[in-house]
XYZ file of C-alpha atoms in Angstrom:
620
model
C 110.078 70.258 143.577
C 108.332 68.131 140.899
C 105.352 70.505 140.911
C 107.643 73.497 140.629
C 109.289 72.230 137.442
C 105.912 71.213 135.996
C 104.434 74.654 136.553
C 107.593 76.317 135.284
C 107.367 74.319 132.065
C 103.742 75.335 131.434
C 104.606 78.926 132.201
C 107.348 78.942 129.557
C 105.019 77.310 127.016
C 102.317 79.916 127.751
C 104.745 82.826 127.348
C 105.979 81.445 123.995
C 102.440 81.028 122.711
C 101.442 84.591 123.716
C 104.654 85.997 122.104
C 103.873 84.048 118.875
C 100.282 85.226 118.775
C 101.259 88.905 119.288
C 103.906 88.693 116.529
C 101.374 87.135 114.187
C 98.944 90.011 114.846
C 101.561 92.642 114.158
C 102.711 91.022 110.897
C 99.139 90.518 109.815
C 98.968 94.299 109.226
C 100.500 93.772 105.782
C 97.110 92.708 104.462
C 95.499 96.060 105.227
C 98.607 98.130 104.373
C 100.593 96.155 101.752
C 102.646 99.255 100.800
C 103.966 99.321 104.361
C 104.930 95.637 104.444
C 108.679 96.319 104.317
C 108.341 98.521 107.395
C 106.318 95.945 109.349
C 108.802 93.198 108.522
C 111.772 95.343 109.472
C 110.064 96.248 112.782
C 109.444 92.561 113.507
C 113.118 91.524 113.045
C 113.942 92.656 116.600
C 111.153 90.472 118.017
C 112.304 87.028 116.744
C 113.182 84.949 119.797
C 112.569 81.434 118.543
C 112.430 79.249 115.411
C 108.592 79.475 115.369
C 108.892 83.313 115.446
C 111.198 83.113 112.376
C 108.562 80.856 110.711
C 105.959 83.636 111.115
C 108.397 86.180 109.766
C 109.280 84.233 106.625
C 105.587 83.343 105.985
C 104.424 86.965 106.084
C 107.438 88.030 104.030
C 106.240 85.547 101.381
C 102.714 87.000 101.642
C 104.063 90.505 101.014
C 105.685 89.247 97.772
C 102.455 87.458 96.851
C 100.362 90.639 97.346
C 102.707 92.485 94.977
C 102.423 89.655 92.400
C 106.192 88.939 92.652
C 105.507 85.258 92.107
C 109.031 83.790 91.994
C 110.127 85.593 95.199
C 106.862 84.578 96.865
C 107.375 80.940 95.969
C 110.940 80.869 97.327
C 109.883 82.582 100.577
C 106.910 80.226 101.141
C 109.173 77.138 100.699
C 111.689 78.615 103.056
C 109.013 79.392 105.677
C 107.916 75.694 105.838
C 111.274 74.790 107.447
C 110.565 77.191 110.331
C 106.788 77.325 110.976
C 105.816 75.353 114.095
C 103.018 73.016 112.881
C 101.678 72.717 116.376
C 101.492 76.450 117.131
C 100.477 77.522 113.602
C 99.093 74.529 111.630
C 96.880 76.777 109.552
C 99.912 78.721 108.223
C 101.432 75.418 107.050
C 98.286 74.625 105.060
C 98.066 78.176 103.675
C 101.699 78.050 102.567
C 101.021 74.812 100.608
C 97.857 76.335 99.133
C 99.756 79.435 97.963
C 102.556 77.218 96.440
C 99.933 75.113 94.662
C 98.312 78.159 93.085
C 101.614 79.727 92.024
C 102.838 76.587 90.231
C 99.400 75.883 88.719
C 99.222 79.442 87.317
C 102.586 78.978 85.604
C 101.591 75.567 84.162
C 103.868 73.467 86.399
C 101.111 71.033 87.269
C 103.253 68.237 88.606
C 104.833 70.567 91.190
C 101.443 71.962 92.073
C 100.123 68.391 92.626
C 103.100 67.589 94.925
C 102.439 70.684 97.113
C 98.722 69.775 97.403
C 99.587 66.223 98.418
C 102.069 67.522 101.032
C 99.427 69.856 102.370
C 96.958 66.971 102.525
C 99.411 64.877 104.620
C 99.827 67.790 107.012
C 96.067 68.139 107.554
C 95.793 64.435 108.329
C 98.091 65.020 111.309
C 96.656 68.430 112.278
C 93.034 67.109 112.014
C 91.842 70.263 110.158
C 88.918 69.184 107.977
C 88.499 72.591 106.346
C 92.034 72.631 104.952
C 91.876 68.905 104.144
C 88.881 69.703 101.923
C 90.710 72.670 100.383
C 93.772 70.564 99.414
C 91.515 67.930 97.881
C 89.603 70.513 95.758
C 92.917 72.039 94.663
C 93.932 68.604 93.328
C 90.542 68.415 91.528
C 91.251 71.690 89.784
C 94.802 70.586 88.823
C 93.387 67.477 87.108
C 90.820 69.705 85.374
C 93.556 71.874 83.953
C 95.384 68.704 82.833
C 92.104 67.584 81.152
C 91.878 64.482 83.415
C 88.220 65.183 84.182
C 87.237 61.833 85.712
C 89.997 62.135 88.332
C 89.004 65.764 88.838
C 85.423 64.855 89.617
C 86.578 62.112 91.984
C 88.812 64.495 94.053
C 86.138 67.200 93.994
C 83.572 64.805 95.454
C 86.089 63.659 98.108
C 86.600 67.309 99.099
C 82.823 67.911 99.303
C 82.362 64.726 101.408
C 84.983 65.879 103.948
C 83.423 69.363 104.218
C 79.833 68.076 104.396
C 80.757 65.709 107.255
C 82.321 68.563 109.285
C 79.697 70.655 111.179
C 81.966 73.741 111.214
C 83.079 73.741 107.616
C 83.567 77.080 105.935
C 80.796 77.819 103.384
C 83.219 79.376 100.904
C 85.310 76.147 100.855
C 82.183 74.067 100.104
C 81.445 76.442 97.270
C 84.996 75.948 95.900
C 84.557 72.166 96.117
C 81.261 72.322 94.221
C 82.909 74.473 91.612
C 85.795 72.051 91.164
C 83.281 69.262 90.400
C 81.212 71.381 88.063
C 84.093 72.633 85.874
C 85.325 69.073 85.413
C 81.853 67.936 84.309
C 81.584 71.024 82.049
C 84.774 70.227 80.077
C 83.918 66.500 80.226
C 80.935 67.417 78.020
C 78.345 66.731 80.772
C 76.594 70.133 80.939
C 73.553 68.948 83.008
C 75.797 67.649 85.790
C 77.897 70.842 85.624
C 74.830 73.098 85.980
C 73.543 70.940 88.861
C 76.696 71.564 90.957
C 76.947 75.218 89.908
C 73.346 75.904 91.005
C 74.086 74.184 94.371
C 76.560 77.005 95.076
C 73.798 79.583 94.555
C 71.490 77.701 96.906
C 73.779 78.765 99.791
C 74.390 82.287 98.493
C 72.957 83.880 101.674
C 75.922 82.418 103.679
C 78.510 83.445 101.089
C 80.271 86.645 100.074
C 79.371 87.041 96.384
C 82.900 88.401 95.735
C 84.348 84.997 96.641
C 82.093 83.030 94.253
C 82.327 85.240 91.176
C 83.527 82.228 89.203
C 80.096 80.526 89.614
C 78.286 83.162 87.544
C 80.931 83.022 84.818
C 81.037 79.226 84.770
C 77.259 78.931 84.464
C 77.531 81.291 81.455
C 80.338 79.152 80.080
C 78.254 75.990 80.247
C 75.261 77.734 78.589
C 77.628 79.056 75.925
C 78.667 75.529 74.992
C 75.004 74.679 74.669
C 74.698 77.635 72.191
C 72.295 79.501 74.544
C 74.180 82.725 73.777
C 71.769 85.358 75.094
C 71.239 83.580 78.405
C 75.008 82.911 78.722
C 75.808 86.564 78.174
C 73.631 87.626 81.135
C 75.547 85.324 83.545
C 78.982 86.273 82.266
C 78.143 90.001 82.490
C 77.150 89.499 86.158
C 80.599 88.000 86.796
C 82.240 90.882 84.817
C 80.514 93.486 86.989
C 81.689 91.730 90.203
C 85.218 91.257 88.942
C 85.517 94.978 88.269
C 85.020 95.553 91.975
C 87.547 92.988 92.980
C 91.061 93.854 94.260
C 92.913 91.376 91.986
C 90.656 90.965 88.950
C 93.088 90.098 86.119
C 92.426 86.323 86.036
C 88.696 86.675 86.332
C 88.429 89.509 83.777
C 90.544 87.498 81.312
C 88.024 84.661 81.642
C 84.987 87.035 81.339
C 86.217 88.912 78.243
C 87.217 85.681 76.504
C 83.713 84.188 77.039
C 81.937 87.440 75.985
C 84.052 87.585 72.813
C 83.042 83.936 72.056
C 79.384 84.876 72.513
C 79.742 88.002 70.366
C 81.322 86.320 67.321
C 78.936 83.380 67.509
C 76.064 85.949 67.337
C 77.741 87.675 64.390
C 78.905 90.778 66.335
C 82.418 90.773 64.980
C 83.372 94.413 65.752
C 82.246 93.960 69.425
C 83.957 90.615 69.541
C 87.279 92.184 68.437
C 87.143 94.751 71.224
C 86.379 92.063 73.752
C 89.222 89.876 72.502
C 91.630 92.861 72.859
C 90.465 93.355 76.443
C 90.901 89.612 77.115
C 94.473 89.770 75.700
C 95.392 92.576 78.076
C 94.114 90.824 81.200
C 95.629 87.442 80.109
C 98.979 89.186 80.073
C 98.275 90.823 83.471
C 97.218 87.539 85.061
C 100.337 85.595 83.942
C 98.168 82.420 83.757
C 99.207 79.715 81.259
C 95.665 78.318 81.383
C 94.061 81.703 80.417
C 96.615 82.214 77.634
C 95.720 78.742 76.281
C 91.993 79.585 76.314
C 92.574 83.004 74.676
C 94.674 81.563 71.805
C 91.999 78.983 71.083
C 89.188 81.619 71.000
C 91.324 83.780 68.608
C 91.538 80.733 66.324
C 87.782 80.225 66.425
C 87.124 83.994 65.927
C 89.211 84.200 62.735
C 87.839 80.904 61.492
C 84.282 82.203 62.020
C 85.167 85.283 59.927
C 86.708 83.152 57.195
C 90.222 84.499 57.822
C 91.892 81.090 57.511
C 95.503 82.297 57.465
C 95.106 84.159 60.783
C 93.125 81.255 62.200
C 95.920 78.789 61.432
C 98.531 81.059 63.064
C 96.604 81.153 66.273
C 95.919 77.391 66.072
C 99.644 76.770 65.805
C 100.374 78.968 68.814
C 97.616 77.215 70.801
C 98.913 73.737 69.885
C 102.537 74.708 70.769
C 101.437 76.003 74.193
C 99.235 72.949 74.822
C 102.118 70.633 73.930
C 104.328 72.227 76.559
C 101.624 71.594 79.199
C 100.689 68.034 78.189
C 104.055 66.419 77.601
C 104.050 62.638 77.971
C 106.874 62.876 80.582
C 104.857 65.348 82.659
C 101.776 63.099 82.517
C 103.898 60.085 83.527
C 105.393 62.036 86.432
C 101.979 63.030 87.718
C 100.748 59.411 87.430
C 103.713 58.198 89.367
C 103.137 60.862 92.113
C 99.510 59.773 92.354
C 100.542 56.116 92.607
C 103.175 56.914 95.227
C 100.612 58.813 97.280
C 98.198 55.807 97.112
C 100.993 53.441 98.168
C 101.874 55.656 101.136
C 98.238 55.648 102.205
C 97.998 51.886 101.978
C 101.281 51.447 103.880
C 100.007 53.719 106.629
C 96.747 51.710 106.839
C 98.727 48.460 106.923
C 100.956 49.774 109.738
C 97.845 50.810 111.704
C 96.368 47.318 111.211
C 99.588 45.640 112.411
C 99.602 47.879 115.476
C 96.033 46.800 116.256
C 96.977 43.112 115.844
C 99.996 43.510 118.173
C 97.843 45.267 120.774
C 95.316 42.468 120.572
C 97.958 39.801 121.062
C 99.315 41.661 124.046
C 95.890 41.745 125.592
C 95.401 37.985 125.053
C 98.748 37.212 126.626
C 97.904 39.390 129.620
C 94.417 38.008 130.133
C 95.392 35.871 133.137
C 97.133 38.696 134.884
C 94.350 40.736 136.466
C 96.639 43.398 137.873
C 98.349 44.058 134.571
C 95.057 44.189 132.767
C 93.749 46.753 135.211
C 96.921 48.832 134.770
C 96.603 48.762 130.950
C 92.941 49.718 131.224
C 93.749 52.706 133.412
C 96.547 53.832 131.079
C 94.342 53.577 127.968
C 91.592 55.502 129.770
C 93.962 58.237 130.806
C 95.469 58.506 127.356
C 92.032 58.646 125.730
C 90.982 61.422 128.047
C 94.138 63.401 127.420
C 93.679 62.886 123.619
C 90.070 64.151 123.704
C 91.055 67.135 125.851
C 94.023 68.047 123.585
C 91.957 67.651 120.417
C 89.168 69.842 121.713
C 91.649 72.469 122.841
C 93.429 72.289 119.471
C 90.164 72.730 117.582
C 89.215 75.743 119.732
C 92.578 77.361 119.042
C 92.171 76.665 115.305
C 88.756 78.328 115.251
C 90.040 81.438 117.070
C 92.990 81.756 114.665
C 90.764 81.304 111.618
C 88.398 84.039 112.923
C 91.334 86.427 113.386
C 92.676 85.713 109.887
C 89.187 86.135 108.411
C 88.828 89.470 110.157
C 92.216 90.642 108.943
C 91.341 89.583 105.399
C 87.995 91.360 105.403
C 89.571 94.529 106.767
C 92.182 94.424 104.024
C 89.541 93.947 101.327
C 87.534 96.886 102.661
C 90.619 99.191 102.753
C 91.560 98.169 99.247
C 88.105 98.942 97.846
C 88.086 102.328 99.591
C 91.542 103.174 98.231
C 90.491 102.247 94.680
C 87.455 104.485 94.975
C 89.585 107.377 96.229
C 92.072 106.932 93.366
C 89.322 106.750 90.731
C 87.470 109.838 92.047
C 90.764 111.847 92.420
C 91.773 111.027 88.814
C 88.408 112.010 87.355
C 88.193 115.262 89.351
C 91.762 116.241 88.245
C 91.107 115.565 84.554
C 87.591 116.990 84.337
C 87.179 119.827 86.809
C 90.905 120.828 86.414
C 90.439 121.358 82.710
C 87.240 123.397 83.264
C 88.970 125.658 85.794
C 91.829 126.146 83.336
C 89.284 127.548 80.799
C 87.924 129.893 83.442
C 91.451 131.142 84.391
C 92.305 131.626 80.699
C 89.141 133.678 80.179
C 89.832 135.853 83.228
C 93.375 136.358 81.872
C 91.962 137.686 78.619
C 89.784 140.175 80.515
C 92.743 141.363 82.518
C 94.817 142.383 79.520
C 91.944 143.408 77.199
C 90.785 147.015 76.722
C 87.033 146.255 76.724
C 83.976 148.407 76.995
C 81.626 147.953 79.991
C 79.066 146.222 77.770
C 81.619 143.709 76.360
C 83.105 143.245 79.811
C 79.671 142.536 81.316
C 78.962 140.016 78.601
C 82.284 138.256 79.209
C 81.659 138.051 82.942
C 78.215 136.535 82.278
C 79.847 133.933 80.071
C 82.395 133.059 82.725
C 79.640 132.865 85.337
C 77.673 130.528 83.112
C 80.797 128.486 82.504
C 81.369 128.181 86.232
C 77.802 126.812 86.667
C 78.591 124.333 83.894
C 81.684 123.257 85.774
C 79.463 122.303 88.709
C 77.284 120.340 86.255
C 80.399 118.631 84.970
C 81.143 117.473 88.459
C 77.658 115.792 88.506
C 78.477 114.332 85.070
C 81.687 112.833 86.463
C 79.773 111.014 89.144
C 77.131 109.920 86.582
C 79.767 108.609 84.155
C 81.490 106.642 86.864
C 78.194 104.783 87.579
C 77.256 103.993 83.996
C 77.567 100.390 82.738
C 78.252 101.433 79.127
C 78.682 104.521 76.928
C 77.649 104.578 73.208
C 79.771 106.177 70.430
C 76.925 108.707 69.975
C 77.105 109.740 73.665
C 80.898 110.067 73.395
C 80.543 112.178 70.238
C 78.012 114.444 71.969
C 80.161 114.965 75.043
C 83.248 115.868 72.953
C 81.162 118.360 70.937
C 79.931 119.926 74.170
C 83.569 120.141 75.351
C 84.504 121.989 72.106
C 81.494 124.335 72.391
C 82.665 125.431 75.837
C 86.236 125.743 74.687
C 85.208 128.013 71.774
C 83.455 130.361 74.226
C 86.614 130.724 76.365
C 89.151 130.659 73.522
C 87.435 132.226 70.492
C 90.793 132.593 68.611
C 91.316 128.818 68.444
C 89.584 126.637 65.847
C 88.190 123.353 67.143
C 87.259 120.445 64.827
C 85.924 116.931 65.625
C 85.841 114.240 62.946
C 83.875 110.997 63.450
C 84.660 108.094 61.066
C 81.409 107.307 59.137
C 82.297 103.591 59.291
C 81.785 103.576 63.074
C 78.289 102.498 64.211
C 77.125 105.337 66.531
C 74.972 102.786 68.418
C 78.071 100.709 69.308
C 78.429 100.360 73.091
C 81.780 100.810 74.791
C 82.124 99.568 78.324
C 82.069 102.440 80.859
C 85.833 102.194 81.540
C 86.659 102.635 77.817
C 84.152 105.406 77.175
C 85.123 107.492 80.214
C 88.852 107.123 79.582
C 88.515 108.100 75.895
C 86.676 111.247 76.921
C 89.140 112.102 79.669
C 92.117 111.687 77.306
C 90.508 114.186 74.894
C 89.856 116.615 77.797
C 93.475 116.381 78.938
C 94.944 116.728 75.445
C 92.731 119.743 74.591
C 93.589 121.372 77.942
C 97.342 120.904 77.307
C 97.064 122.314 73.764
C 95.228 125.420 75.062
C 97.504 125.932 78.040
C 100.916 125.229 76.529
C 100.918 124.843 72.726
C 99.722 128.340 71.591
C 97.743 126.505 68.937
C 95.394 128.142 66.414
C 93.690 124.834 65.604
C 92.934 121.704 67.618
C 91.515 118.637 65.829
C 90.127 115.366 67.285
C 89.614 112.249 65.142
C 87.722 109.113 66.259
C 88.181 106.403 63.621
C 88.059 102.669 62.877
C 91.299 100.854 61.840
C 91.943 97.097 61.864
C 88.501 96.653 63.557
C 89.764 98.742 66.486
C 88.491 102.160 67.576
C 91.322 104.644 67.685
C 91.589 108.229 68.861
C 93.907 111.006 67.521
C 94.281 114.535 68.844
C 96.460 117.027 66.849
C 97.320 120.715 67.146
C 99.425 123.171 65.118
C 101.155 124.667 68.217
C 104.767 125.123 69.202
C 105.354 121.366 69.826
C 107.415 119.844 72.597
C 111.115 120.363 73.191
C 113.379 119.838 76.216
C 111.699 118.639 79.377
C 108.036 117.741 79.320
C 106.135 120.970 79.820
C 102.835 119.204 80.404
C 103.679 118.009 83.935
C 101.608 114.937 84.922
C 99.118 115.408 82.098
C 100.968 113.161 79.673
C 101.466 110.420 82.306
C 97.786 110.668 83.101
C 96.818 110.124 79.457
C 99.246 107.197 79.106
C 97.885 105.580 82.312
C 94.284 105.965 81.041
C 95.193 104.351 77.717
C 96.850 101.376 79.441
C 93.824 101.039 81.754
C 91.729 100.091 78.687
C 94.402 97.960 76.991
C 95.433 100.587 74.405
C 98.857 101.821 73.184
C 99.710 105.557 73.754
C 101.945 107.364 71.282
C 103.005 111.033 70.992
C 104.706 112.643 67.999
C 105.983 116.221 68.257
C 108.897 118.479 67.321
C 109.606 122.076 68.023
C 107.416 124.394 65.890
C 105.662 121.436 64.143
C 102.736 120.902 66.429
C 101.763 117.748 68.455
C 99.929 114.513 67.623
C 98.648 112.123 70.258
C 97.462 108.639 69.132
C 95.538 106.072 71.239
C 95.308 102.720 69.382
């Protein structure tokens, strides 16, 4: 009977573990299909048979909010999940929940709360014996102290994290890279550039074992250290490497905000003020997208330095006041005192735990001394200790094996999600460019064929028109090649943009000879000025879409495009003298497409029109 109940107990435990693992696998699909997360969560509701199952459900619900950047909802859901997750079945999810909570509070500038979550996560790893996550929580604390400008403490925690990971034979290479980075950034802002570069370069020594997309920060931070040493040309190369990688990332706002802020700093220190202004505008856009208090602080300080460098002291003081006000909200004396108290409390708890362990050892020793003369009792104690040690070793090894299997599954899910996201971004980009470019070309062809249908033309004129349409069709194919070429270019000059718009007008004149086309380029714009590829391509596509709409809907006799410089910003205006816009939007998705393209490069999109008064589109 005793064996029956023992076997029955292990059977129930095995079934619960299998059920939990299957549920985790199903909910993990939200990473590869975040848009379907609501469906997966709803589907899982009927499969929650235990408290640990509910823990999985609430954790992945929090992750779905996190993927959609709904930060407050994600924070509340992660906190709620910690009351339900079984730390024995899913210890890694407990650590990940604390890591997510740390990052969410750190991004919003609530450093004392972020520190508390990291310390709670560290306590959990001490009981779960997970060295990888122990190192991760320590390096998170190092980064928090960096953001609070407590660099000596930041270096100390970063080195503790590195020591834990170096001593563990199965440590994750990316976590070691994060630890090295936490040390380096503290040295960098501590004004110790040689030490900072030493630790940054140690990341690159292990680059063969790392995914470059996970260590983009290293390239930017090397550039940042070189920038502080006034090695501007060399710094620019490193930051531009980071910028190129961040543009391929799924969630690039934080990284791009950092890259554009650094590049703007380099540009105005090298006297390239027009370029610096564009870079600062891009930085402002991505700072807003990231929602990071740290990035906003850095951006405001660089705006102050930019205007000071130009001699615009009034504007410089305005940005300095904003920077100081934001910094004061982060570094309040009460907040610093709270963090110091939390650190002291944590140290006291550690010492009390060590003292309790020492007392337990003393008590055990006294018990052994008292039992020395009783051979039978001594033998019994020895056997019990031996049995307990064997069970402990067996359980620990089994637990580690399960951790490694679960980590491998999560890593595979994450990699699959990243791949799917990159593929979807490529599809969206190609679809948008084909619609704007080839669609407008085909519209010209259809318009020309319509003119032939209702025109009373001689055979010679008709033959000439058909030859023109044939040639235009060939050019459409060439435009498709140009689309692919433009998508792969690193930058596009003003001269190239001017040439492409002129070519667009030349083709339009052939198909619509009754319409007058005019392109005006502001003489104050340097034609050698380089736009990044995203800006150049989107400016061109907005012109294409606007001209296409004017030809197709406006009945215009004149279409005019102006590219001009105002307030050190390049702006675009497209006007026509057509029938204007009234009632519902007759342009379909074209107007939304242009607005989306303007937002993509951090520009405002305005349209002015009234019935019979023509239409004006402004991108500024």
